[in-house]
Short mmCIF file of N, CA and C in Angstrom, two decimals:
data_model
loop_
_atom_site.label_atom_id
_atom_site.label_comp_id
_atom_site.label_asym_id
_atom_site.label_seq_id
_atom_site.Cartn_x
_atom_site.Cartn_y
_atom_site.Cartn_z
N UNK A 609 82.57 91.78 103.57
CA UNK A 609 82.57 91.18 102.25
C UNK A 609 83.03 92.21 101.21
N UNK A 610 83.82 91.75 100.30
CA UNK A 610 84.36 92.62 99.26
C UNK A 610 83.27 92.99 98.25
N UNK A 611 83.37 94.19 97.66
CA UNK A 611 82.37 94.60 96.67
C UNK A 611 82.48 93.76 95.39
N UNK A 612 81.38 93.67 94.67
CA UNK A 612 81.31 92.86 93.46
C UNK A 612 82.33 93.30 92.41
N UNK A 613 82.62 94.61 92.35
CA UNK A 613 83.53 95.10 91.32
C UNK A 613 84.97 94.67 91.57
N UNK A 614 85.30 94.30 92.79
CA UNK A 614 86.62 93.71 93.05
C UNK A 614 86.75 92.41 92.28
N UNK A 615 85.69 91.62 92.26
CA UNK A 615 85.71 90.34 91.56
C UNK A 615 85.71 90.53 90.04
N UNK A 616 85.16 91.63 89.57
CA UNK A 616 85.25 91.96 88.15
C UNK A 616 86.70 92.21 87.79
N UNK A 617 87.38 93.01 88.62
CA UNK A 617 88.80 93.27 88.38
C UNK A 617 89.60 91.98 88.44
N UNK A 618 89.34 91.17 89.45
CA UNK A 618 90.05 89.90 89.59
C UNK A 618 89.86 89.03 88.35
N UNK A 619 88.61 88.93 87.90
CA UNK A 619 88.32 88.13 86.71
C UNK A 619 89.01 88.65 85.48
N UNK A 620 89.12 89.96 85.38
CA UNK A 620 89.80 90.57 84.24
C UNK A 620 91.27 90.14 84.19
N UNK A 621 91.94 90.15 85.35
CA UNK A 621 93.36 89.74 85.37
C UNK A 621 93.52 88.25 85.17
N UNK A 622 92.62 87.47 85.73
CA UNK A 622 92.69 86.02 85.54
C UNK A 622 92.49 85.68 84.06
N UNK A 623 91.51 86.31 83.43
CA UNK A 623 91.27 86.08 82.00
C UNK A 623 92.46 86.55 81.16
N UNK A 624 92.97 87.74 81.46
CA UNK A 624 94.11 88.25 80.71
C UNK A 624 95.32 87.33 80.86
N UNK A 625 95.56 86.86 82.07
CA UNK A 625 96.68 85.94 82.29
C UNK A 625 96.49 84.63 81.56
N UNK A 626 95.29 84.13 81.54
CA UNK A 626 94.99 82.87 80.84
C UNK A 626 95.24 83.03 79.35
N UNK A 627 94.92 84.20 78.81
CA UNK A 627 95.15 84.45 77.38
C UNK A 627 96.62 84.36 76.99
N UNK A 628 97.52 84.60 77.95
CA UNK A 628 98.95 84.46 77.67
C UNK A 628 99.30 83.02 77.28
N UNK A 629 98.51 82.07 77.75
CA UNK A 629 98.76 80.66 77.45
C UNK A 629 97.95 80.18 76.25
N UNK A 630 96.81 80.80 76.01
CA UNK A 630 95.96 80.42 74.88
C UNK A 630 96.50 81.02 73.58
N UNK A 631 96.93 82.28 73.64
CA UNK A 631 97.42 82.99 72.46
C UNK A 631 98.78 83.65 72.74
N UNK A 632 99.80 82.86 73.05
CA UNK A 632 101.09 83.47 73.41
C UNK A 632 101.72 84.28 72.27
N UNK A 633 101.47 83.89 71.03
CA UNK A 633 102.08 84.62 69.91
C UNK A 633 101.59 86.06 69.85
N UNK A 634 100.32 86.27 70.24
CA UNK A 634 99.77 87.62 70.26
C UNK A 634 100.59 88.52 71.19
N UNK A 635 101.00 87.98 72.32
CA UNK A 635 101.78 88.75 73.29
C UNK A 635 103.24 88.85 72.89
N UNK A 636 103.77 87.81 72.26
CA UNK A 636 105.18 87.85 71.84
C UNK A 636 105.40 88.89 70.76
N UNK A 637 104.37 89.14 69.93
CA UNK A 637 104.49 90.14 68.87
C UNK A 637 104.71 91.54 69.41
N UNK A 638 104.24 91.81 70.62
CA UNK A 638 104.34 93.16 71.16
C UNK A 638 105.48 93.32 72.17
N UNK A 639 106.27 92.29 72.34
CA UNK A 639 107.39 92.36 73.30
C UNK A 639 108.49 93.25 72.74
N UNK A 640 109.01 94.16 73.54
CA UNK A 640 110.13 94.99 73.08
C UNK A 640 111.33 94.12 72.68
N UNK A 641 111.99 94.50 71.62
CA UNK A 641 113.10 93.70 71.11
C UNK A 641 114.27 93.63 72.09
N UNK A 642 114.38 94.60 72.98
CA UNK A 642 115.50 94.62 73.92
C UNK A 642 115.31 93.66 75.09
N UNK A 643 114.11 93.05 75.21
CA UNK A 643 113.90 92.09 76.29
C UNK A 643 114.25 90.68 75.79
N UNK A 644 114.90 89.89 76.63
CA UNK A 644 115.27 88.52 76.22
C UNK A 644 114.12 87.54 76.46
N UNK A 645 114.21 86.39 75.84
CA UNK A 645 113.32 85.25 76.10
C UNK A 645 111.85 85.64 76.15
N UNK A 646 111.35 86.11 75.02
CA UNK A 646 109.99 86.61 74.95
C UNK A 646 108.95 85.59 75.40
N UNK A 647 109.09 84.35 74.97
CA UNK A 647 108.09 83.34 75.33
C UNK A 647 108.05 83.13 76.84
N UNK A 648 109.21 83.04 77.46
CA UNK A 648 109.27 82.88 78.91
C UNK A 648 108.63 84.07 79.62
N UNK A 649 108.93 85.27 79.16
CA UNK A 649 108.36 86.46 79.78
C UNK A 649 106.84 86.53 79.61
N UNK A 650 106.35 86.09 78.46
CA UNK A 650 104.91 86.06 78.23
C UNK A 650 104.25 85.10 79.22
N UNK A 651 104.83 83.92 79.38
CA UNK A 651 104.26 82.94 80.31
C UNK A 651 104.37 83.42 81.77
N UNK A 652 105.51 84.00 82.13
CA UNK A 652 105.67 84.50 83.50
C UNK A 652 104.68 85.62 83.81
N UNK A 653 104.49 86.51 82.85
CA UNK A 653 103.53 87.60 83.09
C UNK A 653 102.11 87.05 83.15
N UNK A 654 101.82 86.01 82.40
CA UNK A 654 100.51 85.37 82.48
C UNK A 654 100.28 84.75 83.85
N UNK A 655 101.29 84.06 84.35
CA UNK A 655 101.20 83.47 85.69
C UNK A 655 101.00 84.57 86.73
N UNK A 656 101.76 85.66 86.60
CA UNK A 656 101.64 86.77 87.55
C UNK A 656 100.22 87.34 87.53
N UNK A 657 99.66 87.55 86.35
CA UNK A 657 98.31 88.11 86.27
C UNK A 657 97.28 87.19 86.91
N UNK A 658 97.41 85.89 86.66
CA UNK A 658 96.47 84.93 87.24
C UNK A 658 96.59 84.92 88.76
N UNK A 659 97.82 84.82 89.27
CA UNK A 659 98.02 84.76 90.72
C UNK A 659 97.57 86.04 91.41
N UNK A 660 97.88 87.18 90.81
CA UNK A 660 97.47 88.45 91.41
C UNK A 660 95.95 88.62 91.35
N UNK A 661 95.34 88.17 90.26
CA UNK A 661 93.89 88.22 90.16
C UNK A 661 93.22 87.36 91.23
N UNK A 662 93.77 86.19 91.46
CA UNK A 662 93.25 85.33 92.52
C UNK A 662 93.52 85.97 93.89
N UNK A 663 94.71 86.52 94.05
CA UNK A 663 95.13 87.09 95.33
C UNK A 663 94.26 88.21 95.84
N UNK A 664 93.70 89.02 94.93
CA UNK A 664 92.87 90.14 95.39
C UNK A 664 91.53 89.66 95.96
N UNK A 665 91.18 88.42 95.72
CA UNK A 665 89.90 87.88 96.19
C UNK A 665 89.90 87.51 97.67
N UNK A 666 91.07 87.47 98.27
CA UNK A 666 91.18 87.02 99.66
C UNK A 666 91.74 88.13 100.55
N UNK A 667 91.12 88.32 101.70
CA UNK A 667 91.55 89.36 102.62
C UNK A 667 93.04 89.27 102.95
N UNK A 668 93.52 88.06 103.16
CA UNK A 668 94.91 87.86 103.60
C UNK A 668 95.93 88.28 102.54
N UNK A 669 95.56 88.23 101.27
CA UNK A 669 96.52 88.53 100.21
C UNK A 669 96.14 89.75 99.37
N UNK A 670 95.02 90.38 99.69
CA UNK A 670 94.51 91.48 98.86
C UNK A 670 95.49 92.65 98.76
N UNK A 671 96.00 93.12 99.86
CA UNK A 671 96.88 94.30 99.83
C UNK A 671 98.15 94.01 99.03
N UNK A 672 98.77 92.88 99.29
CA UNK A 672 99.98 92.51 98.54
C UNK A 672 99.67 92.36 97.05
N UNK A 673 98.54 91.74 96.75
CA UNK A 673 98.17 91.53 95.35
C UNK A 673 97.86 92.83 94.64
N UNK A 674 97.20 93.76 95.32
CA UNK A 674 96.90 95.04 94.66
C UNK A 674 98.19 95.80 94.35
N UNK A 675 99.14 95.78 95.27
CA UNK A 675 100.41 96.45 94.98
C UNK A 675 101.19 95.69 93.92
N UNK A 676 101.04 94.37 93.87
CA UNK A 676 101.65 93.59 92.80
C UNK A 676 101.07 93.96 91.45
N UNK A 677 99.76 94.16 91.40
CA UNK A 677 99.12 94.58 90.15
C UNK A 677 99.62 95.95 89.72
N UNK A 678 99.74 96.87 90.66
CA UNK A 678 100.23 98.21 90.34
C UNK A 678 101.65 98.13 89.80
N UNK A 679 102.49 97.36 90.44
CA UNK A 679 103.87 97.19 89.96
C UNK A 679 103.89 96.56 88.57
N UNK A 680 103.10 95.51 88.38
CA UNK A 680 103.04 94.83 87.09
C UNK A 680 102.59 95.80 85.99
N UNK A 681 101.55 96.58 86.26
CA UNK A 681 101.07 97.54 85.27
C UNK A 681 102.13 98.60 84.97
N UNK A 682 102.90 98.98 85.97
CA UNK A 682 104.00 99.91 85.74
C UNK A 682 105.04 99.34 84.80
N UNK A 683 105.36 98.07 84.99
CA UNK A 683 106.31 97.40 84.10
C UNK A 683 105.72 97.29 82.69
N UNK A 684 104.43 96.98 82.61
CA UNK A 684 103.78 96.86 81.29
C UNK A 684 103.77 98.17 80.53
N UNK A 685 103.91 99.30 81.22
CA UNK A 685 103.98 100.59 80.53
C UNK A 685 105.11 100.61 79.50
N UNK A 686 106.21 99.92 79.81
CA UNK A 686 107.33 99.89 78.86
C UNK A 686 106.90 99.25 77.54
N UNK A 687 106.04 98.23 77.60
CA UNK A 687 105.53 97.61 76.38
C UNK A 687 104.64 98.59 75.63
N UNK A 688 103.80 99.31 76.34
CA UNK A 688 102.90 100.26 75.68
C UNK A 688 103.69 101.38 75.00
N UNK A 689 104.73 101.87 75.64
CA UNK A 689 105.56 102.91 75.01
C UNK A 689 106.34 102.32 73.83
N UNK A 690 106.82 101.10 73.97
CA UNK A 690 107.52 100.44 72.86
C UNK A 690 106.61 100.33 71.65
N UNK A 691 105.35 99.99 71.87
CA UNK A 691 104.42 99.82 70.76
C UNK A 691 104.18 101.12 70.01
N UNK A 692 104.44 102.25 70.64
CA UNK A 692 104.32 103.55 69.97
C UNK A 692 105.56 103.89 69.14
N UNK A 693 106.61 103.08 69.22
CA UNK A 693 107.88 103.42 68.59
C UNK A 693 107.93 103.20 67.08
N UNK A 694 107.00 102.46 66.54
CA UNK A 694 107.03 102.24 65.10
C UNK A 694 105.92 101.34 64.63
N UNK A 695 105.82 101.22 63.30
CA UNK A 695 104.72 100.45 62.72
C UNK A 695 104.81 98.96 63.07
N UNK A 696 106.00 98.40 63.00
CA UNK A 696 106.16 96.98 63.33
C UNK A 696 105.86 96.73 64.81
N UNK A 697 106.33 97.61 65.67
CA UNK A 697 106.12 97.46 67.11
C UNK A 697 104.65 97.60 67.48
N UNK A 698 103.89 98.33 66.68
CA UNK A 698 102.48 98.56 67.00
C UNK A 698 101.61 97.34 66.77
N UNK A 699 102.14 96.32 66.09
CA UNK A 699 101.41 95.08 65.81
C UNK A 699 100.10 95.36 65.08
N UNK A 700 100.07 96.43 64.29
CA UNK A 700 98.89 96.74 63.50
C UNK A 700 97.76 97.43 64.25
N UNK A 701 98.01 97.76 65.51
CA UNK A 701 96.99 98.45 66.31
C UNK A 701 97.06 99.94 65.99
N UNK A 702 95.92 100.57 65.72
CA UNK A 702 95.93 102.00 65.41
C UNK A 702 96.59 102.83 66.52
N UNK A 703 97.31 103.85 66.08
CA UNK A 703 98.07 104.68 67.03
C UNK A 703 97.17 105.32 68.09
N UNK A 704 95.97 105.73 67.74
CA UNK A 704 95.08 106.38 68.72
C UNK A 704 94.72 105.43 69.85
N UNK A 705 94.59 104.14 69.52
CA UNK A 705 94.31 103.15 70.57
C UNK A 705 95.52 102.98 71.46
N UNK A 706 96.70 102.93 70.84
CA UNK A 706 97.93 102.79 71.63
C UNK A 706 98.13 103.97 72.57
N UNK A 707 97.79 105.15 72.11
CA UNK A 707 97.92 106.34 72.96
C UNK A 707 96.92 106.29 74.11
N UNK A 708 95.69 105.86 73.84
CA UNK A 708 94.67 105.76 74.89
C UNK A 708 95.02 104.70 75.95
N UNK A 709 95.83 103.73 75.57
CA UNK A 709 96.21 102.69 76.52
C UNK A 709 97.09 103.22 77.64
N UNK A 710 97.82 104.29 77.39
CA UNK A 710 98.71 104.84 78.42
C UNK A 710 97.89 105.34 79.62
N UNK A 711 96.93 106.26 79.43
CA UNK A 711 96.14 106.68 80.60
C UNK A 711 95.30 105.54 81.17
N UNK A 712 94.91 104.58 80.34
CA UNK A 712 94.17 103.43 80.84
C UNK A 712 95.00 102.66 81.87
N UNK A 713 96.30 102.54 81.64
CA UNK A 713 97.17 101.86 82.60
C UNK A 713 97.11 102.55 83.96
N UNK A 714 97.11 103.88 83.95
CA UNK A 714 97.06 104.62 85.21
C UNK A 714 95.70 104.47 85.89
N UNK A 715 94.64 104.41 85.10
CA UNK A 715 93.32 104.14 85.68
C UNK A 715 93.29 102.76 86.32
N UNK A 716 93.86 101.77 85.64
CA UNK A 716 93.90 100.41 86.20
C UNK A 716 94.73 100.35 87.48
N UNK A 717 95.79 101.14 87.53
CA UNK A 717 96.60 101.22 88.76
C UNK A 717 95.77 101.80 89.90
N UNK A 718 95.04 102.87 89.60
CA UNK A 718 94.20 103.48 90.62
C UNK A 718 93.12 102.51 91.08
N UNK A 719 92.53 101.81 90.13
CA UNK A 719 91.47 100.85 90.44
C UNK A 719 91.99 99.79 91.40
N UNK A 720 93.19 99.28 91.15
CA UNK A 720 93.78 98.29 92.05
C UNK A 720 94.06 98.91 93.42
N UNK A 721 94.61 100.11 93.42
CA UNK A 721 94.95 100.78 94.69
C UNK A 721 93.70 100.99 95.55
N UNK A 722 92.58 101.23 94.93
CA UNK A 722 91.32 101.43 95.62
C UNK A 722 91.01 100.27 96.57
N UNK A 723 91.42 99.06 96.19
CA UNK A 723 91.11 97.86 96.99
C UNK A 723 92.20 97.52 98.01
N UNK A 724 93.29 98.23 97.99
CA UNK A 724 94.42 97.90 98.87
C UNK A 724 94.06 97.99 100.35
N UNK A 725 93.15 98.86 100.69
CA UNK A 725 92.84 99.08 102.10
C UNK A 725 91.40 98.74 102.47
N UNK A 726 90.81 97.78 101.77
CA UNK A 726 89.45 97.33 102.13
C UNK A 726 89.46 96.63 103.47
#
């Protein structure tokens, strides 16, 4: 049986993915200007987070889902660096929070990797 904290992580991604559909404008505000079709990308990333969050809950899909989460978080790093590029890109979030989000991404990657070989 998987540890309880795996389900905490899964719930976090499922909730985050769901928020892409509840508050899509919040996510579109932070999309880098060089990416096309912001709304589509927001919805696709929401679907990915939900599916990967569900996927880590099952033995058959856990390893693939954990590596999917790591890849997704790596791609999301581009958004975090973009948000550091200027006041408009920061969406009003204080710079110190934006800076702390960078190492947080790596912690989240490690957290997902931890479950890859359960």
